[in-house]
C-alpha positions as semicolon CSV with decimal commas, in nm:
position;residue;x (nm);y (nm);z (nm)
1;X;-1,586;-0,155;-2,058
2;X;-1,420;0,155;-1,947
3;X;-1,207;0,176;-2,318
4;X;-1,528;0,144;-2,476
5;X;-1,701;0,405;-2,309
6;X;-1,431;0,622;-2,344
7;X;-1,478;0,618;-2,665
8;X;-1,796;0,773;-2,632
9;X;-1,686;1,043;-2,378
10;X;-1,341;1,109;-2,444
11;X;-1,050;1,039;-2,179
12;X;-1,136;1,353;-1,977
13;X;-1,408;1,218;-1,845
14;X;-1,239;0,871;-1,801
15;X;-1,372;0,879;-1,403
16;X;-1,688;0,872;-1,538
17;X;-1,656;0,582;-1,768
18;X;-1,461;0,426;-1,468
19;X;-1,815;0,478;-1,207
20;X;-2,014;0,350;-1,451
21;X;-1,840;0,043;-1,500
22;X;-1,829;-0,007;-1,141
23;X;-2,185;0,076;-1,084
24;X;-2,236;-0,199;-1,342
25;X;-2,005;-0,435;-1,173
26;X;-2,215;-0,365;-0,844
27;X;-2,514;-0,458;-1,006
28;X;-2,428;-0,783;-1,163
29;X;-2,346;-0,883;-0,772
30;X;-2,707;-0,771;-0,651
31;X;-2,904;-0,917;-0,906
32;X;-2,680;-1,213;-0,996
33;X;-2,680;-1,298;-0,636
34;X;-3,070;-1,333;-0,653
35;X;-3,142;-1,452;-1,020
36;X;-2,811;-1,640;-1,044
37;X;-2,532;-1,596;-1,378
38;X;-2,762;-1,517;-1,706
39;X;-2,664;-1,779;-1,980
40;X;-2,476;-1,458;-2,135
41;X;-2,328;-1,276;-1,868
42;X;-2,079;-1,032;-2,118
43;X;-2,385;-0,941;-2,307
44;X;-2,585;-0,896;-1,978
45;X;-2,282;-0,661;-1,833
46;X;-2,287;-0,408;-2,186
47;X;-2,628;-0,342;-2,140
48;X;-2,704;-0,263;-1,783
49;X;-2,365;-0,042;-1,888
50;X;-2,539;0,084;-2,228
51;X;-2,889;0,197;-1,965
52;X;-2,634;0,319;-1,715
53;X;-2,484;0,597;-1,961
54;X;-2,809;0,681;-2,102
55;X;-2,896;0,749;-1,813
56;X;-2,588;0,952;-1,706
57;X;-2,633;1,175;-2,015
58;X;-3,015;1,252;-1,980
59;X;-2,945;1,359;-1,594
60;X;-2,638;1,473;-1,541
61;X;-2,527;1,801;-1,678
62;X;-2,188;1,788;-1,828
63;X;-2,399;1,618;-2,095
64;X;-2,517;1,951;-2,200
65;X;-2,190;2,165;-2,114
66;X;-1,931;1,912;-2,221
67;X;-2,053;1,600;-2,392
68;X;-2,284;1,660;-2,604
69;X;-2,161;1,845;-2,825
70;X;-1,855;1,683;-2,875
71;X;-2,155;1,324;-2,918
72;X;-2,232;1,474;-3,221
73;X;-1,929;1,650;-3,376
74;X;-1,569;1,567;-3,515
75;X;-1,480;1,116;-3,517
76;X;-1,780;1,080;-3,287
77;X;-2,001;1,243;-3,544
78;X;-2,067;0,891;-3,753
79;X;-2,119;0,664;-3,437
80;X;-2,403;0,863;-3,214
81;X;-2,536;0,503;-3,093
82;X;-2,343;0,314;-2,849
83;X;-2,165;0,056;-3,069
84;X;-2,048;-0,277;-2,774
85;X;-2,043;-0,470;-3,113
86;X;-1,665;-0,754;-3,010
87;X;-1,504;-0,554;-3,278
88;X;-1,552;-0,259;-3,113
89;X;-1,456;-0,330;-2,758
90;X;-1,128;-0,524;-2,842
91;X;-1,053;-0,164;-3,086
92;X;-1,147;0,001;-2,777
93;X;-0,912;-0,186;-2,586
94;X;-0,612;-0,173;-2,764
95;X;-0,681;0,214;-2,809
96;X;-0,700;0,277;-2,431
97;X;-0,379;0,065;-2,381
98;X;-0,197;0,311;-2,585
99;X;-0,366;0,615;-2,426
100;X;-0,275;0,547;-2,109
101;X;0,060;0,522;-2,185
102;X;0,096;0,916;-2,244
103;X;0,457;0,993;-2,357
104;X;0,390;1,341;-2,152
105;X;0,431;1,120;-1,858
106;X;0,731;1,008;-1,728
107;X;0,775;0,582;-1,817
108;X;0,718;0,497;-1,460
109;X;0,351;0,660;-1,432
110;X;0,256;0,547;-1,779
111;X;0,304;0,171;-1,629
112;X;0,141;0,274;-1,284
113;X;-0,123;0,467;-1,462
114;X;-0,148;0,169;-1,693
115;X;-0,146;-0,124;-1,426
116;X;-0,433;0,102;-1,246
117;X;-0,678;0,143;-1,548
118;X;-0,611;-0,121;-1,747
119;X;-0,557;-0,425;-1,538
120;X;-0,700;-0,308;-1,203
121;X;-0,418;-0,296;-0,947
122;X;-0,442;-0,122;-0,621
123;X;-0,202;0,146;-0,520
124;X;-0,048;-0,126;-0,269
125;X;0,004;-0,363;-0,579
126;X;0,182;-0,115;-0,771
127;X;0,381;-0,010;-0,492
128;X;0,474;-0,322;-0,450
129;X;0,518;-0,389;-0,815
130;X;0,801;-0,084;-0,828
131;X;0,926;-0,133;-0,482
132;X;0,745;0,226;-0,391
133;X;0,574;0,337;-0,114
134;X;0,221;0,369;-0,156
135;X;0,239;0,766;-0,127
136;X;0,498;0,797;-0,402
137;X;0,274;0,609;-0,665
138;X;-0,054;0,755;-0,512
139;X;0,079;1,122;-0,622
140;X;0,217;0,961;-0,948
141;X;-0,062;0,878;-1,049
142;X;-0,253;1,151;-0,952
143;X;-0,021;1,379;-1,179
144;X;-0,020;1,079;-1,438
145;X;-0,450;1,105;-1,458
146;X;-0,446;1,521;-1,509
147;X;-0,218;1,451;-1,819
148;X;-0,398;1,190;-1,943
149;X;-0,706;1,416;-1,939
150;X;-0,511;1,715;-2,100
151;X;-0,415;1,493;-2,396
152;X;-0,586;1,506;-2,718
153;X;-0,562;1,122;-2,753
154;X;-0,875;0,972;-2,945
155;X;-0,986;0,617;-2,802
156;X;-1,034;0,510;-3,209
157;X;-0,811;0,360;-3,525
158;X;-0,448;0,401;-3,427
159;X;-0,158;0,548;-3,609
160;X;0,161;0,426;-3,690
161;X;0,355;0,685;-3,535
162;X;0,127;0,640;-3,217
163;X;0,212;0,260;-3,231
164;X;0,604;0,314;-3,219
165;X;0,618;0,552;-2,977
166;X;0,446;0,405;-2,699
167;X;0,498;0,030;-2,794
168;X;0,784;-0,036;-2,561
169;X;0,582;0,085;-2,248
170;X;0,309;-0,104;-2,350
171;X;0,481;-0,423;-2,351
172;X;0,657;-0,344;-2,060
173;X;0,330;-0,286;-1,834
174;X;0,214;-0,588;-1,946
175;X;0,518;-0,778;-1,842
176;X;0,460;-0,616;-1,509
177;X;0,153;-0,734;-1,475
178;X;0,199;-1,092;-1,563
179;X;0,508;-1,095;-1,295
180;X;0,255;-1,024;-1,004
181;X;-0,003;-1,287;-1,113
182;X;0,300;-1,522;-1,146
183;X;0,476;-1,448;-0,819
184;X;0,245;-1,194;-0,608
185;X;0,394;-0,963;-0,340
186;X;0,100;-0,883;-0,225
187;X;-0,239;-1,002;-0,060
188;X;-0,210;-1,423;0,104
189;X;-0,165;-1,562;-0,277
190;X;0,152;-1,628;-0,433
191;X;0,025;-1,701;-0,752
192;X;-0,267;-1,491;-0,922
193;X;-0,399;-1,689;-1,195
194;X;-0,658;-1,413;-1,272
195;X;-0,413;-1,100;-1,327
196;X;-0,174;-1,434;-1,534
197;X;-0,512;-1,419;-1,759
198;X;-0,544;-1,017;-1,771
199;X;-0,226;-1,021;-1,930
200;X;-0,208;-1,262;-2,185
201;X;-0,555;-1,144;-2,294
202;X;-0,435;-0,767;-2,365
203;X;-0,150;-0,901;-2,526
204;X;-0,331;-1,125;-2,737
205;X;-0,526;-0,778;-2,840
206;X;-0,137;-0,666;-2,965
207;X;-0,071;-1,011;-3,169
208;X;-0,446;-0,987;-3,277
209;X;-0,351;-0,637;-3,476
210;X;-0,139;-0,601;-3,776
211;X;-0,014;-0,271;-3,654
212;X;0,126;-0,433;-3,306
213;X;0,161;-0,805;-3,405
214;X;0,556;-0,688;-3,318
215;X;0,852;-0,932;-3,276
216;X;0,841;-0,871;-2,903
217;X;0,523;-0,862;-2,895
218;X;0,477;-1,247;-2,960
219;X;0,806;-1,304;-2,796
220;X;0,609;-1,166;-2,440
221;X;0,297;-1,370;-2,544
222;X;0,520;-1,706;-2,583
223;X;0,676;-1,640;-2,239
224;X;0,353;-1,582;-2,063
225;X;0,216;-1,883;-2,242
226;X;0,533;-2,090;-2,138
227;X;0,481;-1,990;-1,755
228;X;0,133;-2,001;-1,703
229;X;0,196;-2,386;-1,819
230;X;0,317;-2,448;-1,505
231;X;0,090;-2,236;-1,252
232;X;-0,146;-2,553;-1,197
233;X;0,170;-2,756;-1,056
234;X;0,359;-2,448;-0,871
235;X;0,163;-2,412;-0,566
236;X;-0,053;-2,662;-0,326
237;X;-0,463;-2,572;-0,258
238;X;-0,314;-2,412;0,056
239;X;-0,135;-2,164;-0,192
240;X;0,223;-2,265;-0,106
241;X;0,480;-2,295;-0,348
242;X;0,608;-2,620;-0,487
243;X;0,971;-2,605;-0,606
244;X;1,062;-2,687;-0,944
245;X;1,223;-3,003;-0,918
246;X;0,933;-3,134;-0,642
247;X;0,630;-3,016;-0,923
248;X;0,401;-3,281;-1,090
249;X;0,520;-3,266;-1,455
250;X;0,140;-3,387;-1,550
251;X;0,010;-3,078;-1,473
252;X;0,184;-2,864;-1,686
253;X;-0,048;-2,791;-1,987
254;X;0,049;-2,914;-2,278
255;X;-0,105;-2,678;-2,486
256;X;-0,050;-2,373;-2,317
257;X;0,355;-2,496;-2,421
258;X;0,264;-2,537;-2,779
259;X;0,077;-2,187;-2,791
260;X;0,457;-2,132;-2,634
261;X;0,605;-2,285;-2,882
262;X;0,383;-2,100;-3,169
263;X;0,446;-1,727;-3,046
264;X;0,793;-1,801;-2,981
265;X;0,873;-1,886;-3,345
266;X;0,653;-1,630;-3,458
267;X;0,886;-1,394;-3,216
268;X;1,178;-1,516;-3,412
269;X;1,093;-1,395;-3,786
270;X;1,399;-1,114;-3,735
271;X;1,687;-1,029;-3,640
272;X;1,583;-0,870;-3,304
273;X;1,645;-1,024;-2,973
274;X;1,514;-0,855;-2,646
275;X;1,490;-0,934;-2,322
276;X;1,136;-1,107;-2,386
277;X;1,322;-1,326;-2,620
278;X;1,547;-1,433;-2,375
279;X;1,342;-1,499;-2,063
280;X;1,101;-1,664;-2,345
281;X;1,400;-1,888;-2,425
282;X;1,445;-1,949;-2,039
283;X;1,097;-2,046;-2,015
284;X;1,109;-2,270;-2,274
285;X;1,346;-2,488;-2,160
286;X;1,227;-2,475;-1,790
287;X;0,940;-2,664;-1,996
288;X;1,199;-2,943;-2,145
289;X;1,275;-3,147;-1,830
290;X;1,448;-3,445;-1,971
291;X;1,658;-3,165;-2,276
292;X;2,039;-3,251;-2,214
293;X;2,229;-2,960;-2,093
294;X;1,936;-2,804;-2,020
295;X;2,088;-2,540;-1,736
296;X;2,364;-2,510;-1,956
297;X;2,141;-2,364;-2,243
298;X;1,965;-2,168;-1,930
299;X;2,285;-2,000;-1,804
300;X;2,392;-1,881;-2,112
301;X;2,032;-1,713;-2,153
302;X;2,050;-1,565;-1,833
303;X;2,438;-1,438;-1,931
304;X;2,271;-1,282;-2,206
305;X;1,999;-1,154;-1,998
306;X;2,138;-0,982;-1,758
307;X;2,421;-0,759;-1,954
308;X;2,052;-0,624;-2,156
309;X;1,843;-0,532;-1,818
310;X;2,012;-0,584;-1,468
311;X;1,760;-0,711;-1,193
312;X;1,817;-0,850;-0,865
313;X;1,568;-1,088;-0,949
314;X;1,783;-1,167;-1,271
315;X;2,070;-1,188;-1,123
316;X;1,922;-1,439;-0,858
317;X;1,754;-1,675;-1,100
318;X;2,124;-1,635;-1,300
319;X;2,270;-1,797;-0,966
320;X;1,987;-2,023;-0,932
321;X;2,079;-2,170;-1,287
322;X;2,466;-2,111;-1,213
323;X;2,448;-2,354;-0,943
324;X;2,284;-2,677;-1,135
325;X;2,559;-2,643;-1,353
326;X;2,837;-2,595;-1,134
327;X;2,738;-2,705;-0,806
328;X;2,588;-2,572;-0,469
329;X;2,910;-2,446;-0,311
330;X;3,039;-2,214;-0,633
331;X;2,627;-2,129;-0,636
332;X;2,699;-1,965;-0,288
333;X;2,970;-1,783;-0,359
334;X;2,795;-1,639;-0,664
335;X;2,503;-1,558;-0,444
336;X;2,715;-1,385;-0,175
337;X;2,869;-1,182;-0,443
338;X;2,556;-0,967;-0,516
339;X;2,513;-0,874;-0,165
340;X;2,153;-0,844;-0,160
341;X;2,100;-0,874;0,229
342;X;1,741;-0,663;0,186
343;X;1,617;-0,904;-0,042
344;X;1,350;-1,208;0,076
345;X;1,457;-1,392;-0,253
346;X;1,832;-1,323;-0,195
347;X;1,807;-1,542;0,165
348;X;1,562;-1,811;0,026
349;X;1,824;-1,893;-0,232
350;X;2,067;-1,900;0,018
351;X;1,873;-2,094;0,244
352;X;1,831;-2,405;-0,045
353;X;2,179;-2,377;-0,150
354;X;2,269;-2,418;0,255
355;X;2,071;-2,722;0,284
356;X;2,254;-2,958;0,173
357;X;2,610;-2,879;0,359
358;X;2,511;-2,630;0,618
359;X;2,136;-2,667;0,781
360;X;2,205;-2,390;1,091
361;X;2,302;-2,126;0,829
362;X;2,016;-2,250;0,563
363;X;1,755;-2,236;0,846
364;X;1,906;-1,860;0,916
365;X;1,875;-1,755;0,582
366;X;1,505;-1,862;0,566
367;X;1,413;-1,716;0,850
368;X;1,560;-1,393;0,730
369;X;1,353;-1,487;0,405
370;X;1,071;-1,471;0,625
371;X;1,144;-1,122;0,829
372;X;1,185;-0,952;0,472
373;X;0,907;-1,074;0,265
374;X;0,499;-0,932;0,267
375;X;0,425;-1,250;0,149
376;X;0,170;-1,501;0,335
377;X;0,165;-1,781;0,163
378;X;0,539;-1,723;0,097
379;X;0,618;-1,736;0,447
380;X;0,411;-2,086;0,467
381;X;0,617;-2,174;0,185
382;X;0,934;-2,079;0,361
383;X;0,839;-2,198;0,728
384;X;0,837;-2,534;0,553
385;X;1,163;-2,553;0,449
386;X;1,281;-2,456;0,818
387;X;1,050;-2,810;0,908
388;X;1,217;-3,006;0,659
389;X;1,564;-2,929;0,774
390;X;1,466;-2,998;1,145
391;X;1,541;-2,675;1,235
């Protein structure tokens, strides 16, 4: 709602297309509350948002100083009504993905401004997202949203040249996003199904376009689809995890891993291999229970992985994988190479590869685990484990 209104205002008025989508938002709870869901609540939603912005322009007065002329002039010249047609808003959408990631801006605010606008996220979740304090990304993003306003970006048909250069923060934003639905670090859910949906939708707006239906681009969409297979059987209704080996295999969704299955060979049409091909090819196979050699085939993705973008969190699931195929012990000694005593995720894995020959020091690690993470349902998750050992 906000790209498509910004494509009647222009992105220096983008607060203003931002209000009135919330004012519209607002509304649906007061009268839906009352009347109960219309039979087509989308439709509903564009029109109290089409009355809203007529109404803006008759009464406020940047329609006469700023707006109005620009209504009528220039691209905006041959579309004077407001056009909410499905053509329009998913053009609208995959316009304001690219606008927001400005190349004037650094990479970092293009995702935070990005993750804000796009997908919703709080200043906490973004924080959280880079490992920021909230400060930092608040006056990030307040620098990020005066260039975004300066720039002469039109919320319409995209170029080619527009396409390439912001493509790779694009993708990247949406990764971002799909990582805290997946595994939240905020709020008392570990999983986020809804912000799992926000991103395979906008990327589904890339693969929908000839212009962005990229290599990478399907090799993302095949990895979310490969994931989200599983979010049904990764956590209890009390929202704590369930490990991987412990999940109910007939809950995965079968079709979510043949949508997998799809992008991925779509993704694999060149000679290109990024780091979305890889942790798609992880994913895949975490969706192959019974394949032989499985963790083998794992491991060597993760090898791959991790000499194109080091992580911590990469180089923990690389340990993770290291030690089905060679054992708990050499697992530990991997582990306690990377020396990652600040990290939650660094002590859980050290607390299940303990359990098995050392409960005191797996019980230790988890309650470290517990000290470090923001987590709720993570601790619950974690507290368990300190049950099961008897500890």
């Amino acid at each position: 709602m906000t790209a498509v209104l910004c494509r009647l205002f222009g992105l220096k008025h983008i607060e203003t297309a931002e209000d009135i989508a919330s004012e519209t938002f607002l509304k649906a709870t007061e009268v839906w509350s009352v009347q109960g869901i219309p039979e087509n609540p989308t439709a509903w939603l564009y029109t109290v948002a089409k009355n809203k912005t007529k109404d803006y322009l008759k009464h406020v007065s940047i329609f006469e100083t700023q707006v109005k002329q620009a209504l009528y002039t220039g691209e905006t010249a041959q579309r004077p009504d407001f056009d909410f047609t499905p053509q329009t808003i998913s053009d609208s959408q995959l316009a304001m993905i690219f606008a927001v990631c400005n190349p004037a801006n650094a990479a970092e605010s293009q995702i935070c401004l990005a993750l804000q606008i796009l997908c919703g996220f709080s200043v906490e979740e973004i924080a959280d997202a880079f490992l920021s304090k909230n400060e930092t990304i608040k006056k990030r993003l307040l620098r990020a949203r005066a260039n975004l306003r300066a720039d002469n970006f039109q919320i319409g048909q995209l170029q080619e040249t527009t396409i390439k250069e912001r493509l790779d923060t694009v993708l990247r934003t949406l990764y971002l996003l799909f990582n805290e639905g997946y595994f939240s670090k905020s709020g008392n859910h570990l999983i986020r199904k809804e912000l799992c949906s926000e991103a395979i939708r906008l990327t589904l707006v890339l693969t929908e376009n000839p212009l962005t239906n990229t290599s990478n681009a399907n090799a993302l969409l095949a990895l979310m689809c490969f994931q989200s297979s599983r979010l049904d059987a990764r956590a209890t209704n009390e929202g704590e995890t369930i490990l991987y080996e412990q999940q109910d295999k007939n809950l995965w969704s079968k079709e979510l891993i043949q949508q997998g299955n799809y992008y991925l060979v779509n993704a694999c049409t060149g000679n290109e291999a990024s780091k979305y091909h890889l942790e798609a090819g992880i994913a895949y196979w975490h969706t192959t229970p019974a394949a032989a050699n499985k963790w083998n085939h794992i491991l060597q993705l993760y090898n791959q992985l991790i000499l194109i973008e080091y992580s911590p969190m990469t180089a923990l699931n690389r340990t993770f994988a290291f030690a089905r195929v060679y054992g708990h012990p050499a697992g530990i000694k991997e582990a306690e190479k990377l020396g990652l005593h600040h990290n939650s995720h660094y002590h859980s894995l050290l607390g299940y590869l303990y359990a098995v020959t050392d409960k005191e020091k797996a019980a230790a690690h988890y309650r470290e685990a517990i000290h470090l993470t923001k987590s709720a349902a993570e601790k619950k998750t974690l507290m368990r484990e300190i049950e099961r050992l008897g500890r």
